PDB file of C-alpha atoms in Angstrom:
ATOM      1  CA  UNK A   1       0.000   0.000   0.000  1.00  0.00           C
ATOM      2  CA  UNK A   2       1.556   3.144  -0.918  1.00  0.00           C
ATOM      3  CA  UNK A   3       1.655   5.771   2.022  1.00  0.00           C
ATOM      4  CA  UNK A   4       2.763   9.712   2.302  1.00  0.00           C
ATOM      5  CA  UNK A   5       2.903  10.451   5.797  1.00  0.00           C
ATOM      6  CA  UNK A   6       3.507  14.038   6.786  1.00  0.00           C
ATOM      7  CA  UNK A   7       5.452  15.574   9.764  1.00  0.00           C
ATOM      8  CA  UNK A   8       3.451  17.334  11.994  1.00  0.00           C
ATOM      9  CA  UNK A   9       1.752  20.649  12.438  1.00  0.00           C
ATOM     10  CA  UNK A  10       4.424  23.278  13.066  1.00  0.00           C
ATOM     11  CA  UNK A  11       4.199  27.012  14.651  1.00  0.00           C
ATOM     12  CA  UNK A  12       6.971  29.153  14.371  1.00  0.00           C
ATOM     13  CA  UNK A  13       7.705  32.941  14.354  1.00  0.00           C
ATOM     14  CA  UNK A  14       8.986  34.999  11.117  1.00  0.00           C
ATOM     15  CA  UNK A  15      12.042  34.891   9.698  1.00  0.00           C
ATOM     16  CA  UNK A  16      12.544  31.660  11.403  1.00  0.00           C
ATOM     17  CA  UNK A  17      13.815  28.588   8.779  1.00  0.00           C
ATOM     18  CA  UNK A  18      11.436  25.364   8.906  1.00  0.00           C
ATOM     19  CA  UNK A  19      12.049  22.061   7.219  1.00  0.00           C
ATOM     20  CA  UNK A  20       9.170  19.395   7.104  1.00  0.00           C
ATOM     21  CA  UNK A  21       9.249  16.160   5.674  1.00  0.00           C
ATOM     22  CA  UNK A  22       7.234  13.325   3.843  1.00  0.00           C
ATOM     23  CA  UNK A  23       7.970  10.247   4.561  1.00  0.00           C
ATOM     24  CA  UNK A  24       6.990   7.475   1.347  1.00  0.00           C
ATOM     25  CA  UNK A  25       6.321   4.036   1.110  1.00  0.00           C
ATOM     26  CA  UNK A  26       5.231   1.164  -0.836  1.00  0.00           C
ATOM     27  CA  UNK A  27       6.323   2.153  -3.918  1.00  0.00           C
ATOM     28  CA  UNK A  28      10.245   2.792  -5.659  1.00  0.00           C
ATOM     29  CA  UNK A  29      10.588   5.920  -4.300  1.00  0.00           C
ATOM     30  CA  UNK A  30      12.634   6.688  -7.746  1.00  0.00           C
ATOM     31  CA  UNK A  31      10.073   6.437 -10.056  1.00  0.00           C
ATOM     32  CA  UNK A  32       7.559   9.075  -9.564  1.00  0.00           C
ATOM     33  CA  UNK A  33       8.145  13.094  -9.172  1.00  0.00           C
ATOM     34  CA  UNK A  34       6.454  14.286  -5.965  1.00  0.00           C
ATOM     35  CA  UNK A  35       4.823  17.444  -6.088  1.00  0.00           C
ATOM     36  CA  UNK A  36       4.059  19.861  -3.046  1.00  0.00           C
ATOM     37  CA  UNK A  37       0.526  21.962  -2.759  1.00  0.00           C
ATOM     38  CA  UNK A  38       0.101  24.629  -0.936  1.00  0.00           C
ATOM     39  CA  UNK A  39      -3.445  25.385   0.456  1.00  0.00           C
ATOM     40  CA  UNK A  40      -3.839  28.839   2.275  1.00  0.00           C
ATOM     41  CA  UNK A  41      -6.760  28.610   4.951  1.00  0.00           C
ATOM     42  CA  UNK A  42     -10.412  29.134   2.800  1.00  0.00           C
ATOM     43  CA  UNK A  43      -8.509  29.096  -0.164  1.00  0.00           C
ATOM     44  CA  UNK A  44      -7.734  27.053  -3.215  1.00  0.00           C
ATOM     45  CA  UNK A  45      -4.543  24.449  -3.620  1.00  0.00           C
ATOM     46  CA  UNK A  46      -1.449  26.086  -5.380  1.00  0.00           C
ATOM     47  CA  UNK A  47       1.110  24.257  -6.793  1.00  0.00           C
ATOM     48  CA  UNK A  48       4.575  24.594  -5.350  1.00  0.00           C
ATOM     49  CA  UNK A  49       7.240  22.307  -6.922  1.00  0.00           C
ATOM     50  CA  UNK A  50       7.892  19.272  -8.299  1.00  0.00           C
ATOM     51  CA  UNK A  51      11.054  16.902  -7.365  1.00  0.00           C
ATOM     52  CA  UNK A  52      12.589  13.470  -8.892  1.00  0.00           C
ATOM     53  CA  UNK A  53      13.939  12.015  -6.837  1.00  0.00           C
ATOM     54  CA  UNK A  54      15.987  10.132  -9.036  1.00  0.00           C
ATOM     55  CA  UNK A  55      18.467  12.919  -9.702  1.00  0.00           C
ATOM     56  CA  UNK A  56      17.064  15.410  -7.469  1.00  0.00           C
ATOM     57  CA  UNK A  57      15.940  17.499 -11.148  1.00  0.00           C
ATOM     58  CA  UNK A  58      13.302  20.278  -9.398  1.00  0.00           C
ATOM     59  CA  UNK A  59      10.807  22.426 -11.091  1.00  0.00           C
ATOM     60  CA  UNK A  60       9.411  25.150  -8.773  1.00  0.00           C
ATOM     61  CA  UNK A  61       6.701  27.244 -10.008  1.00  0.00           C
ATOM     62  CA  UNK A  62       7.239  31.100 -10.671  1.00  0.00           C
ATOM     63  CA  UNK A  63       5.576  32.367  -7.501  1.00  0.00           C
ATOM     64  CA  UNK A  64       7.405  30.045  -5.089  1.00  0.00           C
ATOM     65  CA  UNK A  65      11.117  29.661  -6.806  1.00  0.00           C
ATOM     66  CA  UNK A  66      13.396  31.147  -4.599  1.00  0.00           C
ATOM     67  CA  UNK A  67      11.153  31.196  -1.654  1.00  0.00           C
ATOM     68  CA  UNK A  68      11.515  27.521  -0.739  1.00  0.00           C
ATOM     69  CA  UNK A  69      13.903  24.750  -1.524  1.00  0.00           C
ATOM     70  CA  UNK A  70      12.699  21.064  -2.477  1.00  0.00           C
ATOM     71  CA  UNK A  71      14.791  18.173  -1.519  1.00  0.00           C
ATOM     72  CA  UNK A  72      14.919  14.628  -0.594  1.00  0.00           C
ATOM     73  CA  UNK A  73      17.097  11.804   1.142  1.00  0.00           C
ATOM     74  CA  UNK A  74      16.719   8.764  -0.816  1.00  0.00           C
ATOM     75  CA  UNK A  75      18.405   6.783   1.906  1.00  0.00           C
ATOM     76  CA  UNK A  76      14.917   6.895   3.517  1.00  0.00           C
ATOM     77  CA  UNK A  77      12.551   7.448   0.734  1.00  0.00           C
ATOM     78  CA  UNK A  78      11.388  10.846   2.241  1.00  0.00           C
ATOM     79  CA  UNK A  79      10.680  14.192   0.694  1.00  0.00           C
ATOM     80  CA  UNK A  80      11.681  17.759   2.333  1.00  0.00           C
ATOM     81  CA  UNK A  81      10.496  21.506   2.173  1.00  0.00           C
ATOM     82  CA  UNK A  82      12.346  24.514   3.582  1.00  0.00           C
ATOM     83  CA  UNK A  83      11.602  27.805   4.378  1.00  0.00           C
ATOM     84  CA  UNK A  84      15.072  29.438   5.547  1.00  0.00           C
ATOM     85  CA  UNK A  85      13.068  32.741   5.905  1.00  0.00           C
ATOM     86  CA  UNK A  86       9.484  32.084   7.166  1.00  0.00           C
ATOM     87  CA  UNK A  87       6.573  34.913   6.693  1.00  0.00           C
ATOM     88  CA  UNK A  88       3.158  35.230   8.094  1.00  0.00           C
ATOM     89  CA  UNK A  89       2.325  34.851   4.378  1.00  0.00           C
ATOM     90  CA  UNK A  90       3.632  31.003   4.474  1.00  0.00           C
ATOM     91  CA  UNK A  91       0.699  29.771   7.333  1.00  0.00           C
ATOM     92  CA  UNK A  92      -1.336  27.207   5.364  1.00  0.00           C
ATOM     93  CA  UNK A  93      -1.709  23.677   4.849  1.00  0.00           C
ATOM     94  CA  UNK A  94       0.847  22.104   2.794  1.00  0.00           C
ATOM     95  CA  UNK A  95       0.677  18.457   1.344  1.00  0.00           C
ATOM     96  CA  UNK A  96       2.974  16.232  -0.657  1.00  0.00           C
ATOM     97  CA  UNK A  97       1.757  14.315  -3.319  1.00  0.00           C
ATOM     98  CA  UNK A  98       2.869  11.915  -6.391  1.00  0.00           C
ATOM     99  CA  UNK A  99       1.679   9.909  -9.245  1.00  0.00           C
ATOM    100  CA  UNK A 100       2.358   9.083 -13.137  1.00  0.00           C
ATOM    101  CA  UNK A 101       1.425  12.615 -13.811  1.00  0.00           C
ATOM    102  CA  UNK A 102      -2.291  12.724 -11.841  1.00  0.00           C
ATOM    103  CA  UNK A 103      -1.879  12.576  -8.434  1.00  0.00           C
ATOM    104  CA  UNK A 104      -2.689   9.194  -7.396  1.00  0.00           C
ATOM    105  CA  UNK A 105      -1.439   9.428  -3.544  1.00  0.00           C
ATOM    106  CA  UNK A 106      -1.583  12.626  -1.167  1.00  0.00           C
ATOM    107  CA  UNK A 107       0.298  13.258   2.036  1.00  0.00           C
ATOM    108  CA  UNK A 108      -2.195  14.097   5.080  1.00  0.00           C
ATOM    109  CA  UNK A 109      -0.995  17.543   5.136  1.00  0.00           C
ATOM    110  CA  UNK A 110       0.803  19.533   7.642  1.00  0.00           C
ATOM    111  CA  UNK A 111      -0.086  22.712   9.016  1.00  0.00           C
ATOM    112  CA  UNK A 112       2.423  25.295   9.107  1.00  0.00           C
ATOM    113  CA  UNK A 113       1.648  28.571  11.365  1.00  0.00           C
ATOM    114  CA  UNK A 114       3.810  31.330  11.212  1.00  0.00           C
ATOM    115  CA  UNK A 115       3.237  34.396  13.500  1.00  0.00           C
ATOM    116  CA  UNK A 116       4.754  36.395  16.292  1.00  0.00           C
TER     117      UNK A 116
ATOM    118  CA  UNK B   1       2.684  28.947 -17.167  1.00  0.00           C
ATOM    119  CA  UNK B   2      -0.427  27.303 -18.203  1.00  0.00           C
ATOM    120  CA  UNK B   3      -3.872  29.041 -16.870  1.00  0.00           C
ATOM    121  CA  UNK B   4      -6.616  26.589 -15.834  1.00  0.00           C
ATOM    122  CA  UNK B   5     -10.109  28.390 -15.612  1.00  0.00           C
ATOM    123  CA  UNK B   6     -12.579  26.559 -13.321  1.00  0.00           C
ATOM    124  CA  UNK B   7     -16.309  27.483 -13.632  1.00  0.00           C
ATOM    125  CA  UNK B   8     -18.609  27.927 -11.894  1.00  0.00           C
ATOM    126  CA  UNK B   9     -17.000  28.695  -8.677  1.00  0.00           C
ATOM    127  CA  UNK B  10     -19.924  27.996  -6.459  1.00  0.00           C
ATOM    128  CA  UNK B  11     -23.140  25.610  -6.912  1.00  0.00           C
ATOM    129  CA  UNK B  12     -25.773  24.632  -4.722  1.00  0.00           C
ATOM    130  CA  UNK B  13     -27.485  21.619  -5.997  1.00  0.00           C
ATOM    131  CA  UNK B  14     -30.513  19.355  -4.892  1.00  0.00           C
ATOM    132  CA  UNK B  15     -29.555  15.932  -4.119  1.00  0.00           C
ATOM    133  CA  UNK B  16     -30.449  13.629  -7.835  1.00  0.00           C
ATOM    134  CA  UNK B  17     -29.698  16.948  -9.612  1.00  0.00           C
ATOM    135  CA  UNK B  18     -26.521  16.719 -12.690  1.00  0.00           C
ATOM    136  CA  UNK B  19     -23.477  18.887 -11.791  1.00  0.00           C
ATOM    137  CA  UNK B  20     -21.206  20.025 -14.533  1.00  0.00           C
ATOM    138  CA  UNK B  21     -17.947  21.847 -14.141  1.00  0.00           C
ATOM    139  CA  UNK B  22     -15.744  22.975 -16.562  1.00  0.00           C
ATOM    140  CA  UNK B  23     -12.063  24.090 -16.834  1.00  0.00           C
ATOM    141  CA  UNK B  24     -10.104  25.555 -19.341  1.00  0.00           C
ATOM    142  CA  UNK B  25      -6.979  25.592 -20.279  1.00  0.00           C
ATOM    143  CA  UNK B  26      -4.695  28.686 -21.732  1.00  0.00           C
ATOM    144  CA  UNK B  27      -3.017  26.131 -24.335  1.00  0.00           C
ATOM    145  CA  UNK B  28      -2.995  22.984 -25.873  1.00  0.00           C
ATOM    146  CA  UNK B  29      -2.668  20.034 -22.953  1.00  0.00           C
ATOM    147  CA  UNK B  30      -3.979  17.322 -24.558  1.00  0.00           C
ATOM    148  CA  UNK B  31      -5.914  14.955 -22.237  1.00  0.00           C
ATOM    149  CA  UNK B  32      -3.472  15.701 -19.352  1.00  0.00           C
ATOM    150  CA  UNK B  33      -6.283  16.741 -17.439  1.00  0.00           C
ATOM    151  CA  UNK B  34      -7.598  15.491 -13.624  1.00  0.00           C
ATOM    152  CA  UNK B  35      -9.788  15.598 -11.261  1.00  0.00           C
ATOM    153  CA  UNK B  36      -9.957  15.448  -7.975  1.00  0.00           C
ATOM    154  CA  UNK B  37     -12.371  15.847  -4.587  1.00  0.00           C
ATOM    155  CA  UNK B  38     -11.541  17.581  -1.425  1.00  0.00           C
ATOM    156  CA  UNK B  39     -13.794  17.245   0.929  1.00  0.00           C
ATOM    157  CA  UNK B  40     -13.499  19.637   4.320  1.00  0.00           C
ATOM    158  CA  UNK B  41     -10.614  18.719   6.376  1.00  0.00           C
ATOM    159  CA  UNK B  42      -9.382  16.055   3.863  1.00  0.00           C
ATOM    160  CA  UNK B  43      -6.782  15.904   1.343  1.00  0.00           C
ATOM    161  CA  UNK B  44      -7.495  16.022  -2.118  1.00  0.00           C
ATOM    162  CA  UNK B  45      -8.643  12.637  -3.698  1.00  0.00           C
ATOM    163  CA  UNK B  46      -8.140  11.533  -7.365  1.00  0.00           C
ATOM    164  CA  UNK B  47     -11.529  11.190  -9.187  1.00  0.00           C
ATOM    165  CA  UNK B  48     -10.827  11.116 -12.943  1.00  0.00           C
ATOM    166  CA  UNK B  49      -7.402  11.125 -14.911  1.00  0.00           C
ATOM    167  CA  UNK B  50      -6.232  11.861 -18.014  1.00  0.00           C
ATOM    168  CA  UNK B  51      -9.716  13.885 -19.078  1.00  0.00           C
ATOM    169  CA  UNK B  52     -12.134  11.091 -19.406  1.00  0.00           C
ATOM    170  CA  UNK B  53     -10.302   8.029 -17.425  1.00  0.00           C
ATOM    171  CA  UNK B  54     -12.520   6.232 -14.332  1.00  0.00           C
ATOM    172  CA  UNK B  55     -10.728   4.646 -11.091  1.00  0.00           C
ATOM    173  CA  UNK B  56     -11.634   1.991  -9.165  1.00  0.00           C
ATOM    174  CA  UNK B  57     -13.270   2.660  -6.254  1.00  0.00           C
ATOM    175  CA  UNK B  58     -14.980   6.404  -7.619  1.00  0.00           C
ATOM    176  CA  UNK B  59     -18.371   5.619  -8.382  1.00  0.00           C
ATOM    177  CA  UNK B  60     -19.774   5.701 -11.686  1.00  0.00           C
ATOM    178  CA  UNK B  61     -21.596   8.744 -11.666  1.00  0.00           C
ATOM    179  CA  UNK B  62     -18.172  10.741 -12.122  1.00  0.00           C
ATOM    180  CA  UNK B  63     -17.622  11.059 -15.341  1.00  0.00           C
ATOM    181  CA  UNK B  64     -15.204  13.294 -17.753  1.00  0.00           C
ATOM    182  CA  UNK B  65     -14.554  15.059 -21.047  1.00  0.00           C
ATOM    183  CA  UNK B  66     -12.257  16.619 -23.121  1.00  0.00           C
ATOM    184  CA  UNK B  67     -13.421  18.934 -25.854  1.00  0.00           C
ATOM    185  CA  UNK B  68     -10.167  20.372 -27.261  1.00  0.00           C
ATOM    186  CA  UNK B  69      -8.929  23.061 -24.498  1.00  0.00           C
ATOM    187  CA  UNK B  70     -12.248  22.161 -22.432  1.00  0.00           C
ATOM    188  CA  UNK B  71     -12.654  19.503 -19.996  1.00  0.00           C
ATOM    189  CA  UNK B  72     -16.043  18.858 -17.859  1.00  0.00           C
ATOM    190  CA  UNK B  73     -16.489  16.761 -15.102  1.00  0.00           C
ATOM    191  CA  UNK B  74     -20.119  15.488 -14.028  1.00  0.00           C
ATOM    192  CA  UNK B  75     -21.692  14.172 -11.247  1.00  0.00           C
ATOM    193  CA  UNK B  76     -24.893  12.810 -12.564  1.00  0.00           C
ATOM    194  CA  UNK B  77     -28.036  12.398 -10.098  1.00  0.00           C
ATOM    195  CA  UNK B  78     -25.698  13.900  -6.707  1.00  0.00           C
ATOM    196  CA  UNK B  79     -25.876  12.607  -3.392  1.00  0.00           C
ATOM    197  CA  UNK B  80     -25.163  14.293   0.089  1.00  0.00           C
ATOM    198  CA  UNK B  81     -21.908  12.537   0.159  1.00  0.00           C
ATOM    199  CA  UNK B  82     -20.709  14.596  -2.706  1.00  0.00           C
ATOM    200  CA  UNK B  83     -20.387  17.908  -1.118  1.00  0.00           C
ATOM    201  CA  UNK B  84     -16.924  19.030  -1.473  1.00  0.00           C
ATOM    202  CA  UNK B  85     -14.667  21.490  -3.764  1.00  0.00           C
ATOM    203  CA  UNK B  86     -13.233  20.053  -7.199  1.00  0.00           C
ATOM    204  CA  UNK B  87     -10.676  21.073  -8.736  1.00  0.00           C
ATOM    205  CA  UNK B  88      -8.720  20.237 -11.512  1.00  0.00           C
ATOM    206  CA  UNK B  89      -5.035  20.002 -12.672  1.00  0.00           C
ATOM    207  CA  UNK B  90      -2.947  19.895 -15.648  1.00  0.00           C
ATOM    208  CA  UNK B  91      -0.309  18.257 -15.739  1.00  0.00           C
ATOM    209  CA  UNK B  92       1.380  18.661 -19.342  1.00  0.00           C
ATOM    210  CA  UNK B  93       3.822  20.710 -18.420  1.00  0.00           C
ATOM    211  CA  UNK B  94       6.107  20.668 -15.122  1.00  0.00           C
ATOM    212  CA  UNK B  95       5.383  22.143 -12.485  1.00  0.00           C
ATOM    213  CA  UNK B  96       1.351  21.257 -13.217  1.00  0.00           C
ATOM    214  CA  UNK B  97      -1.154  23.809 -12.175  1.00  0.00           C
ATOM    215  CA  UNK B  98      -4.753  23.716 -10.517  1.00  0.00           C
ATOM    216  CA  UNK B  99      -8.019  25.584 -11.615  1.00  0.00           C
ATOM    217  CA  UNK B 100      -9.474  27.248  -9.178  1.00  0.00           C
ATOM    218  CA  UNK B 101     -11.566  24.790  -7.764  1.00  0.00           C
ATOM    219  CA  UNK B 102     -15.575  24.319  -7.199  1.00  0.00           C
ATOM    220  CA  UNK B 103     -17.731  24.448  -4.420  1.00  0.00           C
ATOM    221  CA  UNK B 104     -20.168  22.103  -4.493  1.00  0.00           C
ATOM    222  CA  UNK B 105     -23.310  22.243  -1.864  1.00  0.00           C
ATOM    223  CA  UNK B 106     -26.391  19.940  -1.029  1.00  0.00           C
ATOM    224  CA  UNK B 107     -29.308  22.230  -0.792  1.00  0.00           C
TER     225      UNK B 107
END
């Protein structure tokens, strides 16, 4: 059974750095990108980024390169995303999520708050 | 970046009633088009790929099209289980992009 399970709900302050992590199984871990959504509360889901974790190859979309970084750790078939700046702007729901192009499997989510 | 546009944003519909939602895209996709179903407090859940494509496990009154640039999804005769927002995604080009999703309510 494949599984994406999602560290946990996270509060920090601004301009603090963050790192949270997806942890995959049942599946080769090297075959499928996986993509990160951002949902900000009562709002629609935005995509982030993409990462292969083959060779690590990342596509970030326009209003979110530069603000985070995509990564993973093959070693243990889990998927990062860092904020090494945080904003009050970054508090929403964020999920991790792969597939053969649609999105077959979907992280739980984690909920990142950011405010002083 | 390719522009999905989701309509209607809002629908209240009588349980048995068709829904139909469109998106469209800015470009040529071909039928790289899903859907999927959030329901509140959920994560998103995969209803229909590639345009017109069924999964197990969605039942069969979920149904899509493509029409060139336009896709439609349809819930024919809906039932109070099928409140949620749907949304769509493209997925032709990296990174893929959503429409802006539908809200879908049992009157």
């Amino acid at each position: 059974e494949v599984q994406l399970v999602q560290s946990g709900a996270e509060v920090r302050k601004p301009g603090e750095s963050l790192k949270i992590s997806c942890k995959t199984s049942g599946y080769i871990f090297t075959t499928y990108w996986i993509g990160w959504v951002r949902q900000m509360p009562g709002k629609g889901l935005e995509w982030m980024g993409f990462i292969f974790p083959r060779d690590s190859d990342t596509r970030y979309s326009p209003s979110f390169q530069g603000q985070v970084t995509l990564s993973v750790d093959k070693s243990i078939t889990t998927a990062y995303l860092q904020w090494s700046s945080l904003k009050a702007s970054d508090t929403a729901m964020y999920y991790c999520a792969t597939g053969d192009g649609p999105l077959d499997f979907w992280g739980q989510g984690a909920l990142v708050t950011v405010s002083s | 970046e390719i522009v999905l546009t989701q309509s209607p944003d809002f629908q209240s519909v009588t349980p048995k009633e068709k829904v139909t939602i469109t998106c469209r895209a800015s470009q040529s996709i071909g039928s790289n088009l899903h859907w999927y179903q959030q329901k509140p407090d959920q994560s998103p859940k995969l209803l229909i790929k590639s345009a017109s494509q069924s999964l197990s496990g969605v039942p069969s009154r979920f149904s899509g099209r493509r029409s060139g640039t336009n896709f439609t999804l349809t819930i024919n005769s809906l039932e109070a289980e099928d409140a949620a927002t749907y949304y769509c995604h493209q997925s032709s080009t990296l990174p893929g992009t959503f429409g802006g999703g539908t809200k879908v309510e049992i009157k």
